[in-house]
Amino acid sequence: MMTANYHTHTPRCHHAVGDEREYIENAIKAGIKLLGFSDHTPQLYENGYISPIRMTPEEAPGYVDRLRTLADEYRGDIELHIGFEAEYFPGIFDRLRGLCRDLGAEYLILGQHCLSDESEGAVWSTSPAGEGELKKYVDVVTEGLSTGCFTYLAHPDVLRYTGGDEKFYHDEMTRLCRAAKELSVPLEINMLGLGDHRFYPSDRFFDIAAEVGNDVIIGCDAHDPAALLDEVTYSRAVGMAKARGLNLLERAELRRI
């Protein structure tokens, strides 16, 4: 199994199950030496909209405090790190980054599930998308990565492109992969998508990543403690990387927020 996982959720996102302690205990059982929690950040929308699939601003301090307590309790058994999975929306990102800093979070991963903020009626990346949505996704992701705040890019192929122009897909995703490589940001092979037989992780995307020469990292994206014990899906993810000659990182360098 993996020795480090930076993509772990908690029930505070309102679509994961289990207690933080269960995730930690299963990680230890699996032989994981480093476990990073990166639950979904609150989104600080100016109109006060509260997302049903993220923790609220009021829950965020408790999330960090609980993990700090557990990090002390399990010191010597496993290395724990406290992070967040964040969207990048330029208009509100500075406030979000400030919140994460104030809370003492150690890292962010970028998981761009939306092309526009939810308070205005989100365009979800998992919905069927054409050329316009693909270009917007790549624009937003590359701008987000350029902030230098993100340790890695989660499920980089989460945009569900259903357009027929394969050259356009290749060119746009090459643009994304080149930006990530220039910024030394690893791309995640997502175990949740792989285990659930979703449309990601995508062979065609990681073929492009291999052409560009990106570093990759495997992320469990655990929404259930049992996911940390899934050796079969982890082996499949390793196989995706090895089959393409991708440089598979065991650990990521945490970037300052």
CSV table of C-alpha atoms in Angstrom, one decimal:
chain,number,residue,atom,x,y,z
A,1,MET,CA,0.0,0.0,0.0
A,2,MET,CA,0.9,3.7,-0.1
A,3,THR,CA,3.1,5.2,2.5
A,4,ALA,CA,1.6,8.7,2.3
A,5,ASN,CA,-1.8,10.0,1.5
A,6,TYR,CA,-2.7,13.8,1.5
A,7,HIS,CA,-6.3,13.5,0.4
A,8,THR,CA,-8.6,12.5,3.3
A,9,HIS,CA,-12.0,13.9,4.1
A,10,THR,CA,-14.1,14.0,7.3
A,11,PRO,CA,-17.9,14.1,7.9
A,12,ARG,CA,-17.7,17.9,8.1
A,13,CYS,CA,-18.0,18.0,4.3
A,14,HIS,CA,-21.5,16.5,4.7
A,15,HIS,CA,-20.8,13.8,2.1
A,16,ALA,CA,-18.2,11.6,3.9
A,17,VAL,CA,-18.7,9.1,6.7
A,18,GLY,CA,-16.7,7.9,9.7
A,19,ASP,CA,-14.7,9.6,12.5
A,20,GLU,CA,-11.3,11.1,12.1
A,21,ARG,CA,-9.9,8.5,14.5
A,22,GLU,CA,-11.2,5.7,12.2
A,23,TYR,CA,-9.3,7.2,9.3
A,24,ILE,CA,-6.2,7.3,11.3
A,25,GLU,CA,-6.5,3.8,12.7
A,26,ASN,CA,-7.1,2.4,9.2
A,27,ALA,CA,-4.1,4.3,7.8
A,28,ILE,CA,-1.9,2.8,10.5
A,29,LYS,CA,-3.3,-0.6,9.8
A,30,ALA,CA,-2.6,-0.1,6.1
A,31,GLY,CA,1.1,0.8,6.8
A,32,ILE,CA,0.6,4.5,5.8
A,33,LYS,CA,3.3,6.6,7.6
A,34,LEU,CA,1.9,10.0,6.7
A,35,LEU,CA,-1.7,11.0,6.6
A,36,GLY,CA,-2.9,14.4,5.4
A,37,PHE,CA,-6.5,15.5,6.0
A,38,SER,CA,-7.7,17.8,3.3
A,39,ASP,CA,-11.4,18.2,3.7
A,40,HIS,CA,-13.3,20.8,1.6
A,41,THR,CA,-12.9,24.3,2.7
A,42,PRO,CA,-15.8,26.6,3.4
A,43,GLN,CA,-16.4,28.9,0.5
A,44,LEU,CA,-16.6,32.5,1.6
A,45,TYR,CA,-19.2,33.8,-0.8
A,46,GLU,CA,-19.9,37.4,-0.5
A,47,ASN,CA,-23.7,36.9,-0.4
A,48,GLY,CA,-23.4,34.5,2.5
A,49,TYR,CA,-24.4,31.4,0.5
A,50,ILE,CA,-23.6,28.1,2.4
A,51,SER,CA,-22.6,25.2,0.3
A,52,PRO,CA,-24.2,21.8,1.3
A,53,ILE,CA,-21.1,19.9,0.2
A,54,ARG,CA,-18.4,21.7,2.2
A,55,MET,CA,-17.8,22.5,5.9
A,56,THR,CA,-19.2,25.8,7.1
A,57,PRO,CA,-17.0,28.6,8.3
A,58,GLU,CA,-18.1,27.8,11.8
A,59,GLU,CA,-17.0,24.2,11.5
A,60,ALA,CA,-13.5,25.0,10.2
A,61,PRO,CA,-11.9,25.8,13.6
A,62,GLY,CA,-13.2,22.6,15.1
A,63,TYR,CA,-11.8,20.6,12.2
A,64,VAL,CA,-8.3,22.0,12.8
A,65,ASP,CA,-8.5,21.7,16.6
A,66,ARG,CA,-9.7,18.1,16.4
A,67,LEU,CA,-6.8,17.1,14.1
A,68,ARG,CA,-4.2,18.9,16.2
A,69,THR,CA,-5.4,16.9,19.2
A,70,LEU,CA,-5.2,13.7,17.3
A,71,ALA,CA,-1.8,14.5,15.9
A,72,ASP,CA,-0.5,14.9,19.4
A,73,GLU,CA,-2.2,11.7,20.5
A,74,TYR,CA,-0.8,9.6,17.6
A,75,ARG,CA,2.6,11.1,17.6
A,76,GLY,CA,5.1,8.3,17.1
A,77,ASP,CA,2.5,6.1,15.4
A,78,ILE,CA,1.8,8.2,12.3
A,79,GLU,CA,2.7,11.6,11.0
A,80,LEU,CA,-0.5,13.7,10.6
A,81,HIS,CA,-0.8,16.9,8.6
A,82,ILE,CA,-3.8,19.4,8.4
A,83,GLY,CA,-4.8,20.7,5.1
A,84,PHE,CA,-7.8,21.6,3.0
A,85,GLU,CA,-9.1,20.8,-0.5
A,86,ALA,CA,-10.0,24.2,-2.1
A,87,GLU,CA,-11.6,25.6,-5.2
A,88,TYR,CA,-10.0,28.5,-6.9
A,89,PHE,CA,-12.4,31.4,-7.5
A,90,PRO,CA,-10.3,34.6,-8.0
A,91,GLY,CA,-12.8,37.0,-6.4
A,92,ILE,CA,-12.8,35.3,-3.1
A,93,PHE,CA,-9.6,33.3,-3.0
A,94,ASP,CA,-7.6,35.8,-1.0
A,95,ARG,CA,-10.1,35.7,1.8
A,96,LEU,CA,-10.2,32.0,1.8
A,97,ARG,CA,-6.4,31.8,1.8
A,98,GLY,CA,-6.4,34.2,4.8
A,99,LEU,CA,-8.9,32.0,6.7
A,100,CYS,CA,-6.7,28.9,6.1
A,101,ARG,CA,-3.6,30.7,7.2
A,102,ASP,CA,-5.3,32.0,10.3
A,103,LEU,CA,-6.5,28.6,11.2
A,104,GLY,CA,-2.9,27.3,10.9
A,105,ALA,CA,-3.5,24.9,8.0
A,106,GLU,CA,-0.3,23.4,6.6
A,107,TYR,CA,-1.3,22.9,3.0
A,108,LEU,CA,-3.9,23.2,0.3
A,109,ILE,CA,-4.7,20.9,-2.6
A,110,LEU,CA,-6.6,22.3,-5.6
A,111,GLY,CA,-9.8,20.4,-6.5
A,112,GLN,CA,-11.7,22.4,-9.0
A,113,HIS,CA,-15.2,20.9,-9.0
A,114,CYS,CA,-17.0,24.0,-10.2
A,115,LEU,CA,-16.4,26.4,-13.1
A,116,SER,CA,-18.4,29.2,-11.4
A,117,ASP,CA,-19.3,29.7,-7.7
A,118,GLU,CA,-22.2,27.9,-6.3
A,119,SER,CA,-24.0,31.0,-5.1
A,120,GLU,CA,-24.5,32.0,-8.7
A,121,GLY,CA,-25.6,28.6,-9.9
A,122,ALA,CA,-22.5,26.4,-10.3
A,123,VAL,CA,-21.4,24.8,-13.5
A,124,TRP,CA,-20.1,21.5,-12.2
A,125,SER,CA,-17.0,20.0,-13.8
A,126,THR,CA,-18.6,16.5,-13.7
A,127,SER,CA,-21.4,17.6,-16.0
A,128,PRO,CA,-21.0,17.0,-19.7
A,129,ALA,CA,-18.7,19.7,-21.0
A,130,GLY,CA,-17.8,21.1,-24.4
A,131,GLU,CA,-14.9,23.1,-25.7
A,132,GLY,CA,-16.0,26.3,-23.9
A,133,GLU,CA,-16.2,24.6,-20.5
A,134,LEU,CA,-12.9,22.8,-21.0
A,135,LYS,CA,-11.1,26.0,-21.9
A,136,LYS,CA,-12.6,27.7,-18.8
A,137,TYR,CA,-11.5,24.8,-16.6
A,138,VAL,CA,-7.9,25.0,-17.8
A,139,ASP,CA,-7.9,28.8,-17.5
A,140,VAL,CA,-9.1,28.6,-13.8
A,141,VAL,CA,-6.9,25.7,-12.8
A,142,THR,CA,-3.7,27.2,-14.3
A,143,GLU,CA,-4.4,30.6,-12.7
A,144,GLY,CA,-5.0,28.8,-9.4
A,145,LEU,CA,-1.7,26.9,-9.6
A,146,SER,CA,0.1,30.1,-10.5
A,147,THR,CA,-0.6,31.4,-7.0
A,148,GLY,CA,2.0,29.0,-5.6
A,149,CYS,CA,-0.4,28.0,-2.8
A,150,PHE,CA,-1.2,24.4,-3.9
A,151,THR,CA,0.8,21.3,-2.9
A,152,TYR,CA,-0.8,19.3,-5.8
A,153,LEU,CA,-3.7,19.3,-8.2
A,154,ALA,CA,-6.4,16.8,-7.2
A,155,HIS,CA,-8.2,14.8,-9.9
A,156,PRO,CA,-6.9,17.0,-12.7
A,157,ASP,CA,-9.1,15.2,-15.2
A,158,VAL,CA,-12.3,15.8,-13.3
A,159,LEU,CA,-13.7,17.9,-16.2
A,160,ARG,CA,-16.0,15.6,-18.1
A,161,TYR,CA,-15.3,16.6,-21.6
A,162,THR,CA,-17.8,15.2,-24.0
A,163,GLY,CA,-17.0,17.3,-27.1
A,164,GLY,CA,-16.0,15.6,-30.2
A,165,ASP,CA,-12.8,17.6,-31.0
A,166,GLU,CA,-10.0,15.4,-29.6
A,167,LYS,CA,-7.3,17.7,-30.8
A,168,PHE,CA,-8.9,20.5,-28.8
A,169,TYR,CA,-8.9,18.3,-25.7
A,170,HIS,CA,-5.3,17.3,-26.3
A,171,ASP,CA,-4.2,20.9,-26.8
A,172,GLU,CA,-6.0,22.2,-23.7
A,173,MET,CA,-4.9,19.5,-21.4
A,174,THR,CA,-1.4,19.8,-22.7
A,175,ARG,CA,-1.6,23.4,-21.7
A,176,LEU,CA,-2.7,22.4,-18.2
A,177,CYS,CA,0.0,19.7,-17.9
A,178,ARG,CA,2.7,22.1,-19.0
A,179,ALA,CA,1.7,24.7,-16.5
A,180,ALA,CA,1.8,22.2,-13.7
A,181,LYS,CA,5.2,21.0,-14.8
A,182,GLU,CA,6.6,24.5,-15.0
A,183,LEU,CA,5.3,25.2,-11.5
A,184,SER,CA,6.5,21.8,-10.2
A,185,VAL,CA,3.0,20.8,-9.1
A,186,PRO,CA,2.3,17.1,-9.1
A,187,LEU,CA,-0.9,15.7,-10.7
A,188,GLU,CA,-3.1,13.3,-8.7
A,189,ILE,CA,-4.2,9.8,-9.8
A,190,ASN,CA,-7.4,9.7,-7.9
A,191,MET,CA,-8.3,6.4,-6.2
A,192,LEU,CA,-11.9,7.4,-5.5
A,193,GLY,CA,-12.7,7.8,-9.2
A,194,LEU,CA,-10.7,4.7,-10.1
A,195,GLY,CA,-12.4,2.5,-7.5
A,196,ASP,CA,-15.9,3.8,-8.3
A,197,HIS,CA,-15.3,3.4,-12.1
A,198,ARG,CA,-15.9,7.0,-12.8
A,199,PHE,CA,-14.8,8.8,-16.0
A,200,TYR,CA,-11.6,9.8,-14.1
A,201,PRO,CA,-8.8,9.1,-13.8
A,202,SER,CA,-8.6,9.2,-17.6
A,203,ASP,CA,-6.3,7.2,-19.8
A,204,ARG,CA,-6.3,10.0,-22.4
A,205,PHE,CA,-5.4,12.6,-19.8
A,206,PHE,CA,-2.5,10.7,-18.3
A,207,ASP,CA,-1.2,9.8,-21.8
A,208,ILE,CA,-0.8,13.6,-22.2
A,209,ALA,CA,0.8,13.9,-18.8
A,210,ALA,CA,3.3,11.3,-19.9
A,211,GLU,CA,4.1,13.2,-23.1
A,212,VAL,CA,4.7,16.4,-21.0
A,213,GLY,CA,6.6,14.5,-18.3
A,214,ASN,CA,4.6,15.5,-15.3
A,215,ASP,CA,5.2,14.2,-11.8
A,216,VAL,CA,2.2,12.3,-10.4
A,217,ILE,CA,1.0,11.3,-6.9
A,218,ILE,CA,-1.7,8.9,-5.8
A,219,GLY,CA,-4.5,10.4,-3.7
A,220,CYS,CA,-6.9,8.1,-1.9
A,221,ASP,CA,-9.6,10.9,-1.8
A,222,ALA,CA,-11.0,8.9,1.2
A,223,HIS,CA,-14.6,9.7,2.1
A,224,ASP,CA,-14.9,6.5,4.1
A,225,PRO,CA,-12.2,5.0,6.4
A,226,ALA,CA,-12.4,1.7,4.5
A,227,ALA,CA,-10.9,3.5,1.4
A,228,LEU,CA,-7.5,3.6,3.2
A,229,LEU,CA,-7.4,-0.2,3.2
A,230,ASP,CA,-8.1,-0.6,-0.6
A,231,GLU,CA,-4.9,-2.2,-1.8
A,232,VAL,CA,-6.5,-3.3,-5.1
A,233,THR,CA,-7.4,0.2,-6.2
A,234,TYR,CA,-4.0,1.5,-5.1
A,235,SER,CA,-2.3,-1.2,-7.2
A,236,ARG,CA,-4.3,-0.2,-10.2
A,237,ALA,CA,-3.3,3.4,-9.7
A,238,VAL,CA,0.3,2.4,-9.5
A,239,GLY,CA,-0.2,0.5,-12.7
A,240,MET,CA,-1.6,3.5,-14.5
A,241,ALA,CA,1.6,5.4,-13.7
A,242,LYS,CA,4.1,2.7,-14.4
A,243,ALA,CA,2.5,1.8,-17.7
A,244,ARG,CA,3.2,5.3,-19.0
A,245,GLY,CA,6.6,5.8,-17.4
A,246,LEU,CA,5.3,8.6,-15.2
A,247,ASN,CA,7.4,9.7,-12.3
A,248,LEU,CA,5.3,8.6,-9.3
A,249,LEU,CA,6.1,10.5,-6.1
A,250,GLU,CA,5.6,8.8,-2.7
A,251,ARG,CA,5.5,12.1,-0.9
A,252,ALA,CA,4.7,15.7,-1.8
A,253,GLU,CA,6.5,18.9,-0.7
A,254,LEU,CA,4.0,20.9,1.3
A,255,ARG,CA,3.7,24.4,0.0
A,256,ARG,CA,3.1,27.4,2.2
A,257,ILE,CA,-0.4,28.8,1.8
